[in-house]
Coordinates of C-alpha atoms and ligand atoms in Angstrom, one line a residue:
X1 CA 12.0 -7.5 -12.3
X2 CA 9.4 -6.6 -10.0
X3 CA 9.1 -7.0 -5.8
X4 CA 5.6 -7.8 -4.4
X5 CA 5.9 -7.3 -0.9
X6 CA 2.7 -8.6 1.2
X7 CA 2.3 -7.4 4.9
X8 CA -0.5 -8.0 7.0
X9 CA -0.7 -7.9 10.8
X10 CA -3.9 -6.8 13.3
X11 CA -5.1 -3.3 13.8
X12 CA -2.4 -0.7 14.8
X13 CA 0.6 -3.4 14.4
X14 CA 2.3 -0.8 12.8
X15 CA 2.2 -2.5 9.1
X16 CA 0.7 0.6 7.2
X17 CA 3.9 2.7 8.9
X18 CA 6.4 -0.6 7.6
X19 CA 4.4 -0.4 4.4
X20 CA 4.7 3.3 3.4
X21 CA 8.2 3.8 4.8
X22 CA 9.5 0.0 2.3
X23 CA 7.5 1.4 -0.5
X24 CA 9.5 4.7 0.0
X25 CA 12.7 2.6 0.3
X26 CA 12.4 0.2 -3.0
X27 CA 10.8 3.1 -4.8
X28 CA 7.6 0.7 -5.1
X29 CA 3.4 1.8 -5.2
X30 CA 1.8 1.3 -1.8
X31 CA -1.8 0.2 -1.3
X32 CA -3.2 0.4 2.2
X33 CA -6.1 -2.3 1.3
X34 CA -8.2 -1.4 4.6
X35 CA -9.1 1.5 3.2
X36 CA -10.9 -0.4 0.4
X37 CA -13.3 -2.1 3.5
X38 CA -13.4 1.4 5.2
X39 CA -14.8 3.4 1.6
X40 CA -17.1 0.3 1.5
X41 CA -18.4 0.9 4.7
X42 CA -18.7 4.4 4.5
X43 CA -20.7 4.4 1.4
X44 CA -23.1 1.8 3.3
X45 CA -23.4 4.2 6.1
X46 CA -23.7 7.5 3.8
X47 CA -26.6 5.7 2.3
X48 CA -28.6 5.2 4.9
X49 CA -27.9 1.7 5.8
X50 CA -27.1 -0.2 8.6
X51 CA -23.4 -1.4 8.6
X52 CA -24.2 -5.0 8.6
X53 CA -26.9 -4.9 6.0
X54 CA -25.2 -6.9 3.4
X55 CA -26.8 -6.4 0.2
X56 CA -25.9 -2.6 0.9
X57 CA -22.3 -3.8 1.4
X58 CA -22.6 -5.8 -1.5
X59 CA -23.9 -3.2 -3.4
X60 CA -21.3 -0.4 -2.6
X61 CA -18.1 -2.7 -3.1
X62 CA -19.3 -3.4 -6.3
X63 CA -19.5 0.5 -7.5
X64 CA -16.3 1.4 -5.8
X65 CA -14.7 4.6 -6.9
X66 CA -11.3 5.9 -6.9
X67 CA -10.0 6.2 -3.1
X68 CA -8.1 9.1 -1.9
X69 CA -5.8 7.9 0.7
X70 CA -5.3 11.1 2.2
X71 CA -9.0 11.4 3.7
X72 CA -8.7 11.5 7.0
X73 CA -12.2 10.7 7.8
X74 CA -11.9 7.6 6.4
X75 CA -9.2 6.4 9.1
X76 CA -11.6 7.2 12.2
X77 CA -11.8 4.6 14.9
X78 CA -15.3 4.2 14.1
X79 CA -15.0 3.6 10.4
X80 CA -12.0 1.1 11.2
X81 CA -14.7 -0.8 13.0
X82 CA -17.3 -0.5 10.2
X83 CA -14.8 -1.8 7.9
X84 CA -14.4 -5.2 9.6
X85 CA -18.4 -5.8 9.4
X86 CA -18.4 -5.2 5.6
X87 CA -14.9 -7.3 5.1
X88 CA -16.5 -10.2 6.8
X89 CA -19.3 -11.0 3.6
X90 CA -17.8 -12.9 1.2
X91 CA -19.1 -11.5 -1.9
X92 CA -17.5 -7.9 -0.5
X93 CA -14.3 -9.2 -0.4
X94 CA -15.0 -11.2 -4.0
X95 CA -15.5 -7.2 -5.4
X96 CA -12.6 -5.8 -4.2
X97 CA -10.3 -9.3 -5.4
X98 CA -9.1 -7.8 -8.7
X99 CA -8.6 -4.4 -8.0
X100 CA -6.0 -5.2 -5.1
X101 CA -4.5 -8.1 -7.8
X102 CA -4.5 -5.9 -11.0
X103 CA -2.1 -3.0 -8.3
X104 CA 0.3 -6.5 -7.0
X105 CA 0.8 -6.9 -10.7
X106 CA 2.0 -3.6 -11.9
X107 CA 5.6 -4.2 -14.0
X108 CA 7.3 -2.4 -11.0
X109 CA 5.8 -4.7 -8.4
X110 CA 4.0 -3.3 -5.3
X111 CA 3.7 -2.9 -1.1
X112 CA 0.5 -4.0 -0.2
X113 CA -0.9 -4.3 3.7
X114 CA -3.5 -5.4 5.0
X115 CA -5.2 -8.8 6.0
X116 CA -5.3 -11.3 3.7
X117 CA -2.4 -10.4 1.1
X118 CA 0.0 -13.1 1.5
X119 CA -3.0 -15.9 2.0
X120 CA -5.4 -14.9 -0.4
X121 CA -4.7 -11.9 -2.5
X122 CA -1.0 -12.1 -3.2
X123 CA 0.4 -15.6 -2.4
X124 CA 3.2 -15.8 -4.5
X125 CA 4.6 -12.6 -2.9
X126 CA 8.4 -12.1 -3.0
X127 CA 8.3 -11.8 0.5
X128 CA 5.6 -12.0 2.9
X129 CA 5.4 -9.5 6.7
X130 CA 3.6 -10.7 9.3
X131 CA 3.6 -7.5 11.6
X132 CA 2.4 -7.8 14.7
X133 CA 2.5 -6.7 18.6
X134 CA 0.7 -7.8 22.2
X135 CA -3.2 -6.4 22.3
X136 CA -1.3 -4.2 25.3
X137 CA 1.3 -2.4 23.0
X138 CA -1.6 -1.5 20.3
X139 CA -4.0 -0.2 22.6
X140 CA -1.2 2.2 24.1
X141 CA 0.1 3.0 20.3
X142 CA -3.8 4.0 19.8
X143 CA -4.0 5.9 23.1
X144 CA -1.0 8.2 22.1
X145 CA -2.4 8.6 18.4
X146 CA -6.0 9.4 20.1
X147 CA -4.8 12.1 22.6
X148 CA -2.0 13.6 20.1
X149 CA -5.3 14.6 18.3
X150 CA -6.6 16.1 21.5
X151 CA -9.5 13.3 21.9
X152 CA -10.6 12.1 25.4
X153 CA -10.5 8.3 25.1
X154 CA -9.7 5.8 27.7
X155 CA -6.9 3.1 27.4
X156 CA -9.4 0.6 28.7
X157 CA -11.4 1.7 26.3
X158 CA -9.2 1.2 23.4
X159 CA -7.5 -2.0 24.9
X160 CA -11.4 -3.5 24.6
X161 CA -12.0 -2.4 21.0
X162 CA -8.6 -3.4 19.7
X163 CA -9.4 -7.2 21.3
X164 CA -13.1 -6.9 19.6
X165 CA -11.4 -6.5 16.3
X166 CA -8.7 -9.0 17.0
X167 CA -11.6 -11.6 17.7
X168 CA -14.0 -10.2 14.4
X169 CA -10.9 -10.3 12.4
X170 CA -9.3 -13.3 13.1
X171 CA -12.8 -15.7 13.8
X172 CA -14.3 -14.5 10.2
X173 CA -15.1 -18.1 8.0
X174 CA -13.5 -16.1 4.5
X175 CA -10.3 -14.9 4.6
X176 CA -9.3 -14.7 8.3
X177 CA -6.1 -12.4 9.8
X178 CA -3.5 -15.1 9.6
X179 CA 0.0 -15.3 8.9
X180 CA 0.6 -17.4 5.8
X181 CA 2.9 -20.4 6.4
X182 CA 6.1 -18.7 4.5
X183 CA 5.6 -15.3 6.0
X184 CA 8.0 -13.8 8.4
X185 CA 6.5 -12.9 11.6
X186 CA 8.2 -9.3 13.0
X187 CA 6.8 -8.8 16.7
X188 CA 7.0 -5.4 17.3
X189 CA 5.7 -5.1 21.3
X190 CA 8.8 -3.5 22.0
X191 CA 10.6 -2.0 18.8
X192 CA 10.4 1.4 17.4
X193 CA 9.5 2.2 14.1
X194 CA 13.0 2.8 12.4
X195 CA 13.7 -0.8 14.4
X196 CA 11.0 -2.6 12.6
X197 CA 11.6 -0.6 9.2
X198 CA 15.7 -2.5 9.5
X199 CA 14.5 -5.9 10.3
X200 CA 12.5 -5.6 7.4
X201 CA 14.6 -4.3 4.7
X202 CA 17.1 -6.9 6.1
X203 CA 14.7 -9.6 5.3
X204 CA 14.0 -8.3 2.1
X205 CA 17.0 -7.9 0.8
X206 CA 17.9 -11.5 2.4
X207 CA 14.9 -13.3 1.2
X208 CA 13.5 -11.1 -1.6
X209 CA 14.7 -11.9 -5.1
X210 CA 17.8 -10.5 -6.9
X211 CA 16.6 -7.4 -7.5
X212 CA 16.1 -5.9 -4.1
X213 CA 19.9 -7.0 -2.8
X214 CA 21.3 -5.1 -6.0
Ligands
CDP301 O1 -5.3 0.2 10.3 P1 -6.1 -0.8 11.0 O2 -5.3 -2.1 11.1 O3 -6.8 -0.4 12.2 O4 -7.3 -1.1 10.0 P2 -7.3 -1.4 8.4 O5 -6.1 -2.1 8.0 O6 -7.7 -0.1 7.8 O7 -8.5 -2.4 8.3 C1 -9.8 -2.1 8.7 C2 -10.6 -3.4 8.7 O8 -10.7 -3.8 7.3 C3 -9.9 -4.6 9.4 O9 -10.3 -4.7 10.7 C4 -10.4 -5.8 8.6 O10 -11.6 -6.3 9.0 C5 -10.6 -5.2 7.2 N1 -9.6 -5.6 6.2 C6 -9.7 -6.9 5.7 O11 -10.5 -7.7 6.0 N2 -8.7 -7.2 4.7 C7 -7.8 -6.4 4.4 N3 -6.9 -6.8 3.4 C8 -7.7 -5.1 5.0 C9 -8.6 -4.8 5.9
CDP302 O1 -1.4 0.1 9.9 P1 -1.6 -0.3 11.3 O2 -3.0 -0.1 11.9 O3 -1.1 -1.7 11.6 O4 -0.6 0.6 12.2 P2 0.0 2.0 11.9 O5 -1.0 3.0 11.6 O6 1.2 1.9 11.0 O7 0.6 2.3 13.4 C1 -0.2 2.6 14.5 C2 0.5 3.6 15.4 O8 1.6 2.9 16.1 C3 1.1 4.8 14.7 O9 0.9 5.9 15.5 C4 2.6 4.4 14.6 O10 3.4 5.6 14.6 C5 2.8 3.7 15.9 N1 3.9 2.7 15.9 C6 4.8 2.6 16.9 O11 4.7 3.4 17.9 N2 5.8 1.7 16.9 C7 5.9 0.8 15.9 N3 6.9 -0.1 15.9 C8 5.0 0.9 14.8 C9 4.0 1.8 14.8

């Protein structure tokens, strides 16, 4: 029987961590859906365009190649940014729709993060994360990621971009960051990753169907 897992949360929640390491654990696929927005963008910007033109957005979410989720330019700050422009028109998201739908209904089932999975994309999820953590907490996980790389950033800085998103994110008229009504909510301001990674499983196993407890 398959598991669909849906998890979304805000920017640097740590639901792509949560995804990877449950997908890992219930030997499941994984799709990190902002990447999708992030390819869309960066084939907008490659063009020549500006990030909010929206026929170009348009345009390049409907000729969407294969992804490879081990480009590392694609996770830049600046193209996480980009990515919430091109996510916000309609007919973008409307392109991507069956892709992420067609990898939720694989026989084995599937860990999918992002924004919108457990409202719009997979809403009869097994189970449904809502991962997230204070504006505060993100920033700082952001700041450590940012000088681990060696990159002179401020945590002001990343504290103002992280709320920008929040705000772009969450204020968008089509499918808006919000927890769905039967989604567990996992506040993570002051767990560690293997923390979070047990309070999930536990509600997996708890909530998820038979399968997953055997
Ligand atoms: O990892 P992080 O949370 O910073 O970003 P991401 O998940 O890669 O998403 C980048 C942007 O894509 C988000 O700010 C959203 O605007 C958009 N996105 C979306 O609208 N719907 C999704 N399912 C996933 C991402
Ligand atoms: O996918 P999302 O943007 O929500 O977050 P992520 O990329 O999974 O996590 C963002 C950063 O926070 C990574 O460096 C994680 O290692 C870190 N993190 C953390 O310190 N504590 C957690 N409970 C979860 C993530």
């Amino acid at each position: 029987m398959a598991l669909v897992i849906a998890i979304d949360g805000p920017a640097a929640s740590g639901k792509g961590t949560l995804a990877k390491r449950l997908a890992a654990h219930y030997g499941l696929p994984h799709l990190d859906t902002g990447l999708l927005y992030r390819a869309v963008a960066r084939a907008v910007l490659a063009d020549g365009h500006a990030v909010n033109d929206r026929a170009a957005a348009i345009a390049a979410a409907g000729r969407l190649g294969p992804i490879d989720d081990r480009d590392e330019a694609l996770r830049s700050a600046a193209m996480g940014e980009a990515a919430s422009v091109v996510a916000a028109v309609p007919e973008v998201r409307a392109a991507l729709l069956q892709l992420q739908r067609e990898f939720a209904g694989r026989p084995s089932g599937a860990v999918l993060d992002g924004r919108d999975i457990g409202t719009v994309i997979c809403p009869r999820a097994d189970v449904k994360l809502f991962v997230t953590a204070s504006a505060e907490a993100r920033a700082d996980r952001r700041y450590r990621e940012a000088r681990g790389r060696g990159e002179s950033v401020t945590y002001e800085r990343l504290l103002d971009e992280i709320r920008a998103r929040d705000s772009r994110d969450a204020g968008r008229a089509v499918a808006p960051l919000l927890a769905a009504a039967d989604a567990r909510v996992i506040d993570t301001s002051q767990m560690g990753i293997d923390e979070v990674f047990r309070v999930a499983v536990t509600i997996v196993d708890t909530f998820g169907p038979a399968m997953a407890r055997a």
